[in-house]
Short mmCIF file of C-alpha atoms in Angstrom, two decimals:
data_model
loop_
_atom_site.label_atom_id
_atom_site.label_comp_id
_atom_site.label_asym_id
_atom_site.label_seq_id
_atom_site.Cartn_x
_atom_site.Cartn_y
_atom_site.Cartn_z
CA ASP A 1 151.92 67.61 126.90
CA THR A 2 155.32 69.35 126.80
CA ALA A 3 154.73 73.21 126.81
CA VAL A 4 158.09 74.28 126.33
CA SER A 5 160.47 71.16 124.82
CA GLN A 6 164.27 71.27 124.27
CA THR A 7 166.19 68.96 122.69
CA PRO A 8 169.51 67.50 123.69
CA LYS A 9 168.31 67.17 127.18
CA TYR A 10 172.20 66.15 127.38
CA LEU A 11 175.17 67.24 125.05
CA VAL A 12 178.64 65.85 125.69
CA THR A 13 181.61 66.72 123.05
CA GLN A 14 184.70 67.94 122.28
CA MET A 15 186.16 71.48 122.56
CA GLY A 16 185.98 73.76 118.99
CA ASN A 17 183.14 71.41 118.11
CA ASP A 18 179.28 73.02 116.63
CA LYS A 19 176.24 72.26 118.08
CA SER A 20 173.31 72.96 117.77
CA ILE A 21 170.17 72.91 120.82
CA LYS A 22 166.57 73.34 119.44
CA CYS A 23 163.80 74.70 121.71
CA GLU A 24 160.04 74.37 120.18
CA GLN A 25 156.82 75.90 122.42
CA ASN A 26 153.13 74.59 121.49
CA LEU A 27 151.89 77.82 123.64
CA GLY A 28 150.96 79.99 120.40
CA HIS A 29 153.41 82.66 122.05
CA ASP A 30 154.73 85.84 119.81
CA THR A 31 158.09 85.65 122.04
CA MET A 32 160.97 83.16 122.72
CA TYR A 33 164.43 83.34 124.92
CA TRP A 34 167.47 82.03 125.45
CA TYR A 35 168.77 81.32 129.42
CA LYS A 36 171.92 80.20 130.29
CA GLN A 37 172.79 78.64 133.78
CA ASP A 38 176.39 79.15 134.38
CA SER A 39 178.41 76.83 137.55
CA LYS A 40 177.40 79.41 140.62
CA LYS A 41 173.51 78.49 139.19
CA PHE A 42 173.24 81.96 138.05
CA LEU A 43 170.46 82.16 135.24
CA LYS A 44 170.83 85.18 132.64
CA ILE A 45 169.42 85.88 129.54
CA MET A 46 170.87 85.62 126.18
CA PHE A 47 168.92 86.32 123.25
CA SER A 48 164.74 87.03 122.61
CA TYR A 49 163.30 87.22 119.30
CA ASN A 50 159.27 87.98 118.81
CA ASN A 51 156.89 86.81 115.77
CA LYS A 52 161.53 85.78 114.27
CA GLU A 53 162.39 89.00 115.02
CA LEU A 54 165.49 89.29 116.98
CA ILE A 55 164.83 91.91 120.29
CA ILE A 56 167.63 91.08 123.02
CA ASN A 57 171.26 90.10 122.39
CA GLU A 58 172.82 90.65 125.72
CA THR A 59 176.35 91.38 124.87
CA VAL A 60 176.86 87.75 123.59
CA PRO A 61 179.42 85.99 121.85
CA ASN A 62 179.35 86.06 118.00
CA ARG A 63 180.02 82.40 118.09
CA PHE A 64 176.13 82.01 119.28
CA SER A 65 174.16 82.24 116.28
CA PRO A 66 169.77 81.80 117.31
CA LYS A 67 167.96 81.00 114.54
CA SER A 68 164.19 81.06 114.46
CA PRO A 69 162.34 79.82 111.37
CA ASP A 70 159.19 80.73 113.23
CA LYS A 71 157.83 81.57 115.51
CA ALA A 72 156.72 78.38 117.27
CA HIS A 73 160.82 77.21 117.06
CA LEU A 74 164.30 79.10 119.00
CA ASN A 75 167.07 77.13 117.88
CA LEU A 76 170.52 78.17 119.17
CA HIS A 77 173.71 77.57 117.11
CA ILE A 78 176.57 77.09 118.57
CA ASN A 79 180.18 77.33 116.75
CA SER A 80 183.80 76.19 118.29
CA LEU A 81 182.91 75.54 121.60
CA GLU A 82 185.08 76.50 124.18
CA LEU A 83 185.34 75.49 128.24
CA GLY A 84 183.28 77.95 129.03
CA ASP A 85 180.59 77.30 127.54
CA SER A 86 179.47 74.52 129.66
CA ALA A 87 176.56 75.73 131.39
CA VAL A 88 172.66 74.56 131.20
CA TYR A 89 170.87 76.32 128.86
CA PHE A 90 167.15 77.26 128.81
CA CYS A 91 164.54 78.15 126.41
CA ALA A 92 161.66 80.26 127.41
CA SER A 93 158.27 81.74 125.68
CA SER A 94 155.84 84.49 127.00
CA GLN A 95 152.26 85.37 125.29
CA ASP A 96 154.29 88.90 123.42
CA GLY A 97 156.92 89.47 125.56
CA SER A 98 155.39 92.59 127.78
CA SER A 99 157.40 92.83 130.59
CA ASN A 100 154.85 92.19 132.97
CA GLN A 101 154.05 88.69 131.70
CA PRO A 102 155.72 85.23 132.88
CA GLN A 103 158.04 83.36 130.81
CA HIS A 104 157.79 79.10 131.03
CA PHE A 105 160.51 77.61 130.71
CA GLY A 106 161.63 74.41 129.04
CA ASP A 107 163.51 71.70 131.27
CA GLY A 108 167.19 72.85 130.20
CA THR A 109 170.29 71.21 127.92
CA ARG A 110 173.10 70.44 130.15
CA LEU A 111 176.09 71.18 127.99
CA SER A 112 179.23 69.71 128.62
CA ILE A 113 182.90 70.43 126.99
CA LEU A 114 185.16 67.99 127.04
CA ASP G 1 176.75 93.82 138.90
CA GLN G 2 173.92 92.07 140.92
CA GLN G 3 170.11 93.33 140.85
CA VAL G 4 169.32 90.87 142.01
CA LYS G 5 169.65 89.48 145.63
CA GLN G 6 168.92 86.17 146.86
CA ASN G 7 170.84 86.27 150.60
CA SER G 8 170.08 82.93 151.50
CA PRO G 9 171.32 79.89 149.49
CA SER G 10 169.05 77.15 152.10
CA LEU G 11 165.98 76.88 154.16
CA SER G 12 164.60 74.33 156.56
CA VAL G 13 161.26 73.90 157.31
CA GLN G 14 158.95 71.49 159.14
CA GLU G 15 155.89 70.61 157.45
CA GLY G 16 153.37 72.63 158.07
CA ARG G 17 155.39 75.31 159.23
CA ILE G 18 155.78 78.49 156.81
CA SER G 19 158.70 78.93 154.69
CA ILE G 20 159.07 82.59 153.91
CA LEU G 21 161.95 83.16 151.34
CA ASN G 22 163.41 86.94 150.70
CA CYS G 23 165.05 88.41 147.60
CA ASP G 24 166.27 91.66 147.06
CA TYR G 25 166.82 94.82 143.98
CA THR G 26 169.05 97.30 143.52
CA ASN G 27 166.87 98.81 140.34
CA SER G 28 164.18 100.43 140.66
CA MET G 29 163.28 100.59 137.70
CA PHE G 30 161.83 96.70 137.85
CA ASP G 31 158.23 96.67 138.66
CA TYR G 32 157.09 93.52 138.15
CA PHE G 33 158.36 90.76 139.89
CA LEU G 34 157.63 86.83 139.97
CA TRP G 35 158.49 83.67 141.55
CA TYR G 36 160.11 80.57 139.74
CA LYS G 37 160.24 77.32 141.26
CA LYS G 38 162.61 74.40 140.15
CA TYR G 39 162.96 71.09 140.89
CA PRO G 40 166.43 68.96 139.88
CA ALA G 41 167.20 68.19 135.97
CA GLU G 42 163.89 70.57 135.62
CA GLY G 43 163.36 73.95 133.80
CA PRO G 44 161.70 76.77 136.26
CA THR G 45 158.20 76.73 136.88
CA PHE G 46 155.96 80.28 137.82
CA LEU G 47 154.98 79.77 140.55
CA ILE G 48 153.25 83.15 141.63
CA SER G 49 153.55 87.61 140.51
CA ILE G 50 152.99 90.71 141.67
CA SER G 51 153.22 93.98 140.13
CA SER G 52 154.80 97.56 141.47
CA ILE G 53 151.59 98.79 141.51
CA LYS G 54 150.35 96.28 144.38
CA ASP G 55 151.76 95.32 148.01
CA LYS G 56 150.22 92.03 148.57
CA ASN G 57 149.57 88.39 145.59
CA GLU G 58 147.57 86.23 146.61
CA ASP G 59 146.76 82.36 144.78
CA GLY G 60 146.25 80.01 147.47
CA ARG G 61 149.27 78.79 150.07
CA PHE G 62 151.54 81.18 148.26
CA THR G 63 151.35 85.16 149.01
CA VAL G 64 154.38 87.62 148.17
CA PHE G 65 155.22 90.32 149.70
CA LEU G 66 156.27 93.67 147.66
CA ASN G 67 158.08 96.56 149.77
CA LYS G 68 159.11 99.05 146.79
CA SER G 69 160.44 101.46 149.37
CA ALA G 70 162.96 98.84 150.74
CA LYS G 71 163.43 97.39 147.86
CA HIS G 72 162.26 93.82 149.02
CA LEU G 73 160.32 91.12 148.21
CA SER G 74 159.17 87.67 150.12
CA LEU G 75 157.22 84.36 149.12
CA HIS G 76 155.20 83.01 152.28
CA ILE G 77 153.83 79.39 152.35
CA VAL G 78 151.88 78.38 153.82
CA PRO G 79 151.44 75.01 155.77
CA SER G 80 155.04 73.96 153.83
CA GLN G 81 154.20 70.31 152.65
CA PRO G 82 157.38 68.27 151.56
CA GLY G 83 156.26 68.55 148.04
CA ASP G 84 157.58 72.40 147.85
CA SER G 85 161.13 71.00 148.20
CA ALA G 86 162.62 72.51 145.72
CA VAL G 87 165.30 76.04 144.85
CA TYR G 88 163.36 78.96 144.56
CA PHE G 89 163.96 81.83 142.36
CA CYS G 90 162.71 85.31 142.69
CA ALA G 91 162.87 87.86 139.03
CA ALA G 92 162.49 91.16 138.15
CA SER G 93 161.91 92.93 135.03
CA ALA G 94 161.21 96.93 134.12
CA LEU G 95 158.84 98.09 131.89
CA GLY G 96 159.60 98.21 127.81
CA PHE G 97 162.14 95.26 128.70
CA GLN G 98 161.50 91.60 128.38
CA LYS G 99 164.21 90.03 130.06
CA LEU G 100 163.72 89.18 133.11
CA VAL G 101 166.73 89.24 136.36
CA PHE G 102 167.15 86.51 138.30
CA GLY G 103 168.03 85.87 141.55
CA THR G 104 170.45 83.07 142.51
CA GLY G 105 167.55 81.05 144.71
CA THR G 106 167.47 79.44 147.71
CA ARG G 107 167.36 75.94 148.54
CA LEU G 108 163.62 75.63 150.75
CA LEU G 109 163.16 71.58 151.98
CA VAL G 110 160.35 70.96 153.44
CA SER G 111 160.58 67.75 156.23
CA PRO G 112 158.44 65.93 157.68
#
């Protein structure tokens, strides 16, 4: 029974396109996150939402827009995709976003820009 | 500026022996530290954590040690098993901040 699930698992698309990645968690958590793992395997936070409210936006380009329709979902929409957007994107969730709680991750979405 | 560093990209250990994975941090505001394990094509899985008020936390075969003065933590796996072969990420957070700051990972290979 998957706790944090992301779709799609793989996404291959052309530069300039717009794409979305969906994330859902069934853990009853209040806080959700998006992380990006680049080619150097460095995992870095992009956004966090607490109960549908944006908490963290880590200097991510405006082309990236997270949307949280409810606290169990946090989707990531990317406009005008660029080559540098190629990465693995991970969704995560935690109980209430307190700094002393573990975050639980999905299996990632590998985005490849041609 | 990498605030969490794992200087060993890889480690090889024989089954049954101890695996020691190291992590250094620079931000003295960090007060909660975690280790995650990651298999290929999967997301990081939470393994064990430690608060800055402790210097040791143990969970079965896994023990995390924290040395605040040296800004150093380590993960000990005893005994190591082939199924432990994965990439291990160290992460840290500061009170009041929701984000985790990750190291670049250490690939552990446990051979039979």
